[in-house]
XYZ file of N, CA, C and O in Angstrom:
468
model
N -89.864 -230.724 -184.970
C -90.343 -230.030 -186.137
C -91.251 -230.964 -186.920
O -90.941 -232.113 -187.140
N -92.384 -230.487 -187.362
C -93.340 -231.320 -188.088
C -92.921 -231.462 -189.538
O -92.045 -230.756 -190.042
N -93.574 -232.390 -190.247
C -93.294 -232.591 -191.665
C -93.578 -231.326 -192.451
O -92.841 -230.966 -193.357
N -94.641 -230.605 -192.085
C -94.973 -229.348 -192.750
C -93.857 -228.331 -192.557
O -93.466 -227.639 -193.488
N -93.322 -228.245 -191.328
C -92.214 -227.336 -191.059
C -90.980 -227.739 -191.845
O -90.253 -226.890 -192.349
N -90.727 -229.055 -191.956
C -89.589 -229.540 -192.734
C -89.744 -229.122 -194.191
O -88.774 -228.701 -194.819
N -90.952 -229.218 -194.714
C -91.209 -228.814 -196.094
C -90.984 -227.331 -196.297
O -90.419 -226.900 -197.301
N -91.416 -226.531 -195.327
C -91.212 -225.092 -195.423
C -89.741 -224.751 -195.377
O -89.257 -223.934 -196.157
N -89.018 -225.382 -194.463
C -87.588 -225.100 -194.357
C -86.860 -225.550 -195.617
O -85.956 -224.864 -196.095
N -87.267 -226.671 -196.199
C -86.647 -227.143 -197.442
C -86.899 -226.154 -198.579
O -86.007 -225.877 -199.379
N -88.110 -225.615 -198.638
C -88.430 -224.631 -199.668
C -87.600 -223.366 -199.471
O -87.033 -222.827 -200.417
N -87.495 -222.902 -198.239
C -86.683 -221.709 -197.952
C -85.227 -221.986 -198.307
O -84.570 -221.149 -198.924
N -84.712 -223.161 -197.943
C -83.333 -223.505 -198.288
C -83.132 -223.473 -199.799
O -82.117 -222.984 -200.290
N -84.107 -223.974 -200.542
C -84.006 -223.946 -202.004
C -83.948 -222.534 -202.552
O -83.169 -222.237 -203.460
N -84.750 -221.661 -201.981
C -84.737 -220.257 -202.400
C -83.383 -219.640 -202.102
O -82.792 -218.961 -202.941
N -82.879 -219.867 -200.905
C -81.585 -219.301 -200.520
C -80.449 -219.897 -201.341
O -79.514 -219.189 -201.728
N -80.518 -221.186 -201.650
C -79.477 -221.839 -202.446
C -79.388 -221.244 -203.840
O -78.330 -221.250 -204.461
N -80.500 -220.735 -204.348
C -80.490 -220.127 -205.678
C -79.669 -218.843 -205.700
O -79.202 -218.419 -206.750
N -79.499 -218.226 -204.545
C -78.779 -216.951 -204.469
C -77.330 -217.149 -204.032
O -76.416 -216.598 -204.628
N -77.134 -217.913 -202.981
C -75.790 -218.184 -202.451
C -75.702 -219.695 -202.226
O -76.617 -220.286 -201.659
N -74.631 -220.334 -202.682
C -74.521 -221.789 -202.540
C -74.725 -222.270 -201.104
O -74.390 -221.570 -200.149
N -75.258 -223.473 -200.984
C -75.583 -224.046 -199.676
C -74.374 -224.141 -198.753
O -74.513 -224.084 -197.549
N -73.180 -224.263 -199.296
C -71.980 -224.372 -198.468
C -71.643 -223.096 -197.710
O -70.895 -223.121 -196.748
N -72.188 -221.980 -198.156
C -71.921 -220.705 -197.494
C -72.789 -220.617 -196.248
O -74.010 -220.588 -196.329
N -72.152 -220.567 -195.085
C -72.919 -220.540 -193.837
C -73.060 -219.147 -193.252
O -73.897 -218.924 -192.389
N -72.240 -218.215 -193.727
C -72.302 -216.844 -193.229
C -72.346 -215.913 -194.442
O -71.530 -216.038 -195.355
N -73.317 -215.002 -194.441
C -73.541 -214.130 -195.586
C -73.269 -212.679 -195.242
O -73.415 -212.253 -194.101
N -72.949 -211.901 -196.259
C -72.826 -210.460 -196.096
C -74.221 -209.832 -196.112
O -75.208 -210.493 -196.491
N -74.293 -208.577 -195.732
C -75.569 -207.856 -195.787
C -76.090 -207.836 -197.222
O -77.271 -208.080 -197.475
N -75.207 -207.588 -198.173
C -75.624 -207.535 -199.585
C -76.169 -208.877 -200.068
O -77.183 -208.940 -200.759
N -75.509 -209.995 -199.705
C -75.992 -211.321 -200.098
C -77.355 -211.614 -199.481
O -78.241 -212.155 -200.147
N -77.529 -211.250 -198.218
C -78.824 -211.463 -197.559
C -79.908 -210.622 -198.230
O -81.026 -211.090 -198.447
N -79.572 -209.391 -198.572
C -80.535 -208.513 -199.241
C -80.934 -209.099 -200.590
O -82.115 -209.109 -200.951
N -79.959 -209.612 -201.305
C -80.251 -210.229 -202.607
C -81.156 -211.452 -202.449
O -82.083 -211.662 -203.217
N -80.881 -212.252 -201.427
C -81.688 -213.456 -201.188
C -83.134 -213.106 -200.888
O -84.057 -213.774 -201.354
N -83.342 -212.044 -200.112
C -84.703 -211.654 -199.732
C -85.322 -210.681 -200.722
O -86.479 -210.297 -200.568
N -84.543 -210.266 -201.716
C -85.000 -209.313 -202.733
C -85.449 -208.002 -202.100
O -86.508 -207.478 -202.393
N -84.587 -207.511 -201.222
C -84.820 -206.230 -200.555
C -83.522 -205.427 -200.629
O -82.495 -205.918 -201.092
N -83.555 -204.196 -200.137
C -82.357 -203.359 -200.145
C -81.446 -203.702 -198.968
O -81.877 -204.298 -197.979
N -80.199 -203.276 -199.102
C -79.250 -203.449 -198.001
C -79.767 -202.759 -196.741
O -79.624 -203.276 -195.632
N -80.387 -201.572 -196.906
C -80.866 -200.829 -195.739
C -82.006 -201.563 -195.028
O -82.145 -201.457 -193.807
N -82.788 -202.339 -195.767
C -83.845 -203.140 -195.134
C -83.222 -204.208 -194.243
O -83.668 -204.434 -193.112
N -82.172 -204.855 -194.745
C -81.476 -205.866 -193.945
C -80.868 -205.212 -192.709
O -80.973 -205.737 -191.597
N -80.244 -204.056 -192.886
C -79.662 -203.356 -191.738
C -80.740 -202.979 -190.722
O -80.518 -203.065 -189.512
N -81.911 -202.602 -191.207
C -83.023 -202.307 -190.298
C -83.442 -203.528 -189.497
O -83.712 -203.439 -188.293
N -83.498 -204.693 -190.162
C -83.827 -205.937 -189.463
C -82.770 -206.269 -188.415
O -83.087 -206.738 -187.321
N -81.522 -206.004 -188.754
C -80.426 -206.273 -187.814
C -80.542 -205.357 -186.598
O -80.505 -205.814 -185.450
N -80.696 -204.058 -186.850
C -80.735 -203.086 -185.750
C -81.974 -203.242 -184.871
O -81.936 -202.926 -183.686
N -83.064 -203.770 -185.446
C -84.274 -203.982 -184.646
C -84.225 -205.302 -183.876
O -85.104 -205.593 -183.073
N -83.208 -206.125 -184.160
C -83.082 -207.396 -183.470
C -83.903 -208.523 -184.085
O -83.987 -209.612 -183.532
N -84.500 -208.288 -185.246
C -85.318 -209.321 -185.888
C -84.513 -210.274 -186.751
O -85.033 -211.269 -187.229
N -83.231 -209.967 -186.963
C -82.368 -210.828 -187.760
C -81.042 -210.978 -187.027
O -80.354 -209.991 -186.756
N -80.711 -212.206 -186.680
C -79.484 -212.470 -185.937
C -78.249 -212.278 -186.791
O -78.257 -212.581 -187.986
N -77.180 -211.759 -186.180
C -75.951 -211.501 -186.910
C -74.727 -211.785 -186.061
O -74.811 -211.993 -184.857
N -73.599 -211.736 -186.741
C -72.292 -211.721 -186.094
C -71.706 -210.358 -186.442
O -71.594 -210.015 -187.624
N -71.366 -209.575 -185.438
C -70.786 -208.256 -185.693
C -69.294 -208.407 -185.951
O -68.561 -208.904 -185.095
N -68.865 -207.998 -187.142
C -67.443 -208.030 -187.465
C -66.778 -206.827 -186.812
O -65.717 -206.932 -186.223
N -67.393 -205.671 -186.938
C -67.087 -204.477 -186.156
C -68.351 -203.639 -186.135
O -69.389 -204.079 -186.621
N -68.328 -202.445 -185.580
C -69.590 -201.752 -185.307
C -70.431 -201.428 -186.534
O -71.615 -201.155 -186.416
N -69.880 -201.454 -187.744
C -70.688 -201.178 -188.935
C -70.634 -202.292 -189.968
O -71.062 -202.117 -191.100
N -70.130 -203.434 -189.588
C -70.023 -204.546 -190.517
C -70.566 -205.803 -189.850
O -70.184 -206.134 -188.733
N -71.444 -206.483 -190.575
C -72.117 -207.656 -190.020
C -72.002 -208.835 -190.969
O -71.902 -208.663 -192.174
N -72.088 -210.020 -190.402
C -72.256 -211.249 -191.168
C -73.503 -211.920 -190.634
O -73.750 -211.928 -189.427
N -74.265 -212.479 -191.544
C -75.560 -213.054 -191.177
C -75.477 -214.570 -191.364
O -75.268 -215.048 -192.488
N -75.624 -215.332 -190.296
C -75.642 -216.792 -190.444
C -76.832 -217.228 -191.306
O -77.923 -216.685 -191.194
N -76.576 -218.184 -192.173
C -77.628 -218.706 -193.052
C -78.854 -219.125 -192.233
O -79.982 -218.848 -192.603
N -78.617 -219.770 -191.092
C -79.736 -220.240 -190.270
C -80.571 -219.076 -189.764
O -81.796 -219.207 -189.615
N -79.962 -217.915 -189.524
C -80.729 -216.744 -189.094
C -81.698 -216.306 -190.187
O -82.839 -215.921 -189.900
N -81.259 -216.384 -191.450
C -82.168 -216.053 -192.566
C -83.303 -217.063 -192.666
O -84.459 -216.692 -192.875
N -82.964 -218.344 -192.526
C -83.999 -219.390 -192.587
C -85.036 -219.157 -191.486
O -86.247 -219.184 -191.736
N -84.564 -218.898 -190.273
C -85.487 -218.669 -189.160
C -86.331 -217.418 -189.379
O -87.536 -217.421 -189.118
N -85.721 -216.356 -189.885
C -86.472 -215.124 -190.139
C -87.561 -215.368 -191.186
O -88.710 -214.975 -190.997
N -87.184 -216.017 -192.281
C -88.170 -216.281 -193.340
C -89.284 -217.194 -192.845
O -90.448 -217.001 -193.185
N -88.935 -218.188 -192.056
C -89.946 -219.112 -191.536
C -90.940 -218.373 -190.645
O -92.145 -218.536 -190.774
N -90.409 -217.531 -189.742
C -91.295 -216.765 -188.855
C -92.123 -215.743 -189.620
O -93.297 -215.553 -189.361
N -91.507 -215.061 -190.564
C -92.139 -213.911 -191.196
C -93.036 -214.283 -192.369
O -94.101 -213.726 -192.553
N -92.592 -215.190 -193.221
C -93.284 -215.420 -194.486
C -93.898 -216.798 -194.644
O -94.693 -217.010 -195.535
N -93.521 -217.726 -193.821
C -93.926 -219.112 -194.019
C -95.424 -219.327 -194.124
O -95.873 -219.970 -195.061
N -96.221 -218.823 -193.217
C -97.617 -219.220 -193.222
C -98.335 -219.043 -194.560
O -98.795 -220.021 -195.123
N -98.378 -217.869 -195.116
C -99.172 -217.650 -196.320
C -98.427 -218.022 -197.594
O -98.919 -218.799 -198.413
N -97.240 -217.496 -197.769
C -96.538 -217.674 -199.024
C -96.046 -219.094 -199.234
O -96.098 -219.606 -200.339
N -95.567 -219.735 -198.185
C -95.071 -221.092 -198.364
C -96.204 -222.092 -198.546
O -96.070 -223.051 -199.292
N -97.308 -221.856 -197.902
C -98.469 -222.733 -198.115
C -98.928 -222.620 -199.563
O -99.215 -223.621 -200.223
N -98.958 -221.399 -200.095
C -99.337 -221.207 -201.497
C -98.349 -221.915 -202.423
O -98.745 -222.556 -203.407
N -97.061 -221.826 -202.111
C -96.043 -222.491 -202.924
C -96.196 -224.013 -202.850
O -96.048 -224.704 -203.863
N -96.508 -224.526 -201.671
C -96.713 -225.969 -201.533
C -97.921 -226.426 -202.340
O -97.901 -227.484 -202.965
N -98.975 -225.633 -202.351
C -100.158 -225.969 -203.134
C -99.846 -225.960 -204.624
O -100.277 -226.838 -205.371
N -99.074 -224.978 -205.057
C -98.674 -224.910 -206.462
C -97.825 -226.112 -206.840
O -98.008 -226.707 -207.907
N -96.907 -226.498 -205.958
C -96.078 -227.661 -206.209
C -96.923 -228.931 -206.292
O -96.699 -229.776 -207.164
N -97.894 -229.076 -205.415
C -98.772 -230.246 -205.446
C -99.548 -230.305 -206.762
O -99.692 -231.379 -207.360
N -100.014 -229.162 -207.233
C -100.746 -229.115 -208.505
C -99.832 -229.497 -209.667
O -100.229 -230.251 -210.559
N -98.612 -229.024 -209.654
C -97.665 -229.390 -210.707
C -97.349 -230.887 -210.674
O -97.233 -231.523 -211.720
N -97.229 -231.447 -209.478
C -96.993 -232.890 -209.366
C -98.164 -233.685 -209.924
O -97.968 -234.706 -210.582
N -99.395 -233.218 -209.682
C -100.570 -233.889 -210.256
C -100.546 -233.810 -211.781
O -100.837 -234.791 -212.475
N -100.178 -232.661 -212.313
C -100.104 -232.482 -213.758
C -99.042 -233.393 -214.360
O -99.268 -234.028 -215.393
N -97.884 -233.492 -213.711
C -96.818 -234.369 -214.199
C -97.285 -235.816 -214.211
O -97.048 -236.550 -215.173
N -97.967 -236.238 -213.163
C -98.471 -237.610 -213.091
C -99.450 -237.883 -214.231
O -99.389 -238.923 -214.888
N -100.331 -236.926 -214.492
C -101.298 -237.067 -215.579
C -100.593 -237.144 -216.931
O -100.934 -237.974 -217.779
N -99.601 -236.286 -217.136
C -98.864 -236.281 -218.410
C -98.086 -237.584 -218.597
O -97.979 -238.089 -219.715
N -97.552 -238.127 -217.523
C -96.830 -239.400 -217.623
C -97.777 -240.518 -218.044
O -97.428 -241.376 -218.853
N -98.991 -240.510 -217.500
C -99.990 -241.519 -217.879
C -100.337 -241.374 -219.359
O -100.442 -242.375 -220.080
N -100.514 -240.144 -219.825
C -100.796 -239.916 -221.240
C -99.637 -240.389 -222.109
O -99.851 -240.998 -223.169
N -98.420 -240.135 -221.678
C -97.242 -240.565 -222.423
C -97.183 -242.086 -222.512
O -96.873 -242.642 -223.572
N -97.491 -242.766 -221.408
C -97.515 -244.238 -221.438
C -98.553 -244.757 -222.433
O -98.288 -245.699 -223.172
N -99.733 -244.137 -222.454
C -100.774 -244.553 -223.397
C -100.322 -244.377 -224.845
O -100.507 -245.257 -225.680
N -99.711 -243.264 -225.131
C -99.232 -243.002 -226.494
C -98.129 -243.986 -226.861
O -98.114 -244.541 -227.965
N -97.223 -244.225 -225.920
C -96.131 -245.178 -226.163
C -96.692 -246.568 -226.429
O -96.225 -247.274 -227.341
N -97.710 -246.977 -225.666
C -98.336 -248.292 -225.866
C -98.987 -248.372 -227.242
O -98.881 -249.399 -227.934
N -99.669 -247.314 -227.676
C -100.320 -247.305 -229.000
C -99.276 -247.405 -230.116
O -99.481 -248.092 -231.108
N -98.159 -246.715 -229.936
C -97.092 -246.772 -230.946
C -96.525 -248.198 -231.008
O -96.296 -248.747 -232.088
N -96.310 -248.793 -229.824
C -95.776 -250.164 -229.793
C -96.745 -251.135 -230.451
O -96.314 -252.040 -231.186
N -98.053 -250.961 -230.209
C -99.050 -251.833 -230.833
C -99.064 -251.641 -232.345
O -99.162 -252.597 -233.092
N -98.962 -250.409 -232.795
C -98.960 -250.126 -234.231
C -97.735 -250.745 -234.894
O -97.831 -251.271 -236.001
N -96.608 -250.701 -234.241
C -95.397 -251.315 -234.787
C -95.532 -252.833 -234.851
O -95.033 -253.470 -235.765
N -96.244 -253.425 -233.897
C -96.445 -254.865 -233.863
C -97.378 -255.337 -234.960
O -97.286 -256.472 -235.422
N -98.278 -254.486 -235.436
C -99.243 -254.850 -236.482
C -98.563 -254.922 -237.825
O -98.930 -255.708 -238.667
N -97.539 -254.165 -238.053
C -96.869 -254.116 -239.366
C -96.146 -255.350 -239.672
O -95.686 -256.215 -239.419
């Protein structure tokens, strides 16, 4: 897996962690739907079409491994949306760096002013 893929998977993990804690390795249909911000029936459609891996508890009840959601999101959404998110994150990091430099300058001016008194 490349560094770019690692970054995408980390971003997806962060999104999923916001919905269900990272320790949860198997999710219900409702939890998966909440994570993807879709309806339960959309998740069931993904399951029945074979696009989302599951563990069948019985013929109408499923559990979805966390890794199956990560893989689905990576295949389905990663290229456009995650690249945009990475670009936004890079821009925010540049802004933070700039603000830190400004803060250091202000702190230095305050220290100099205190030294003059």
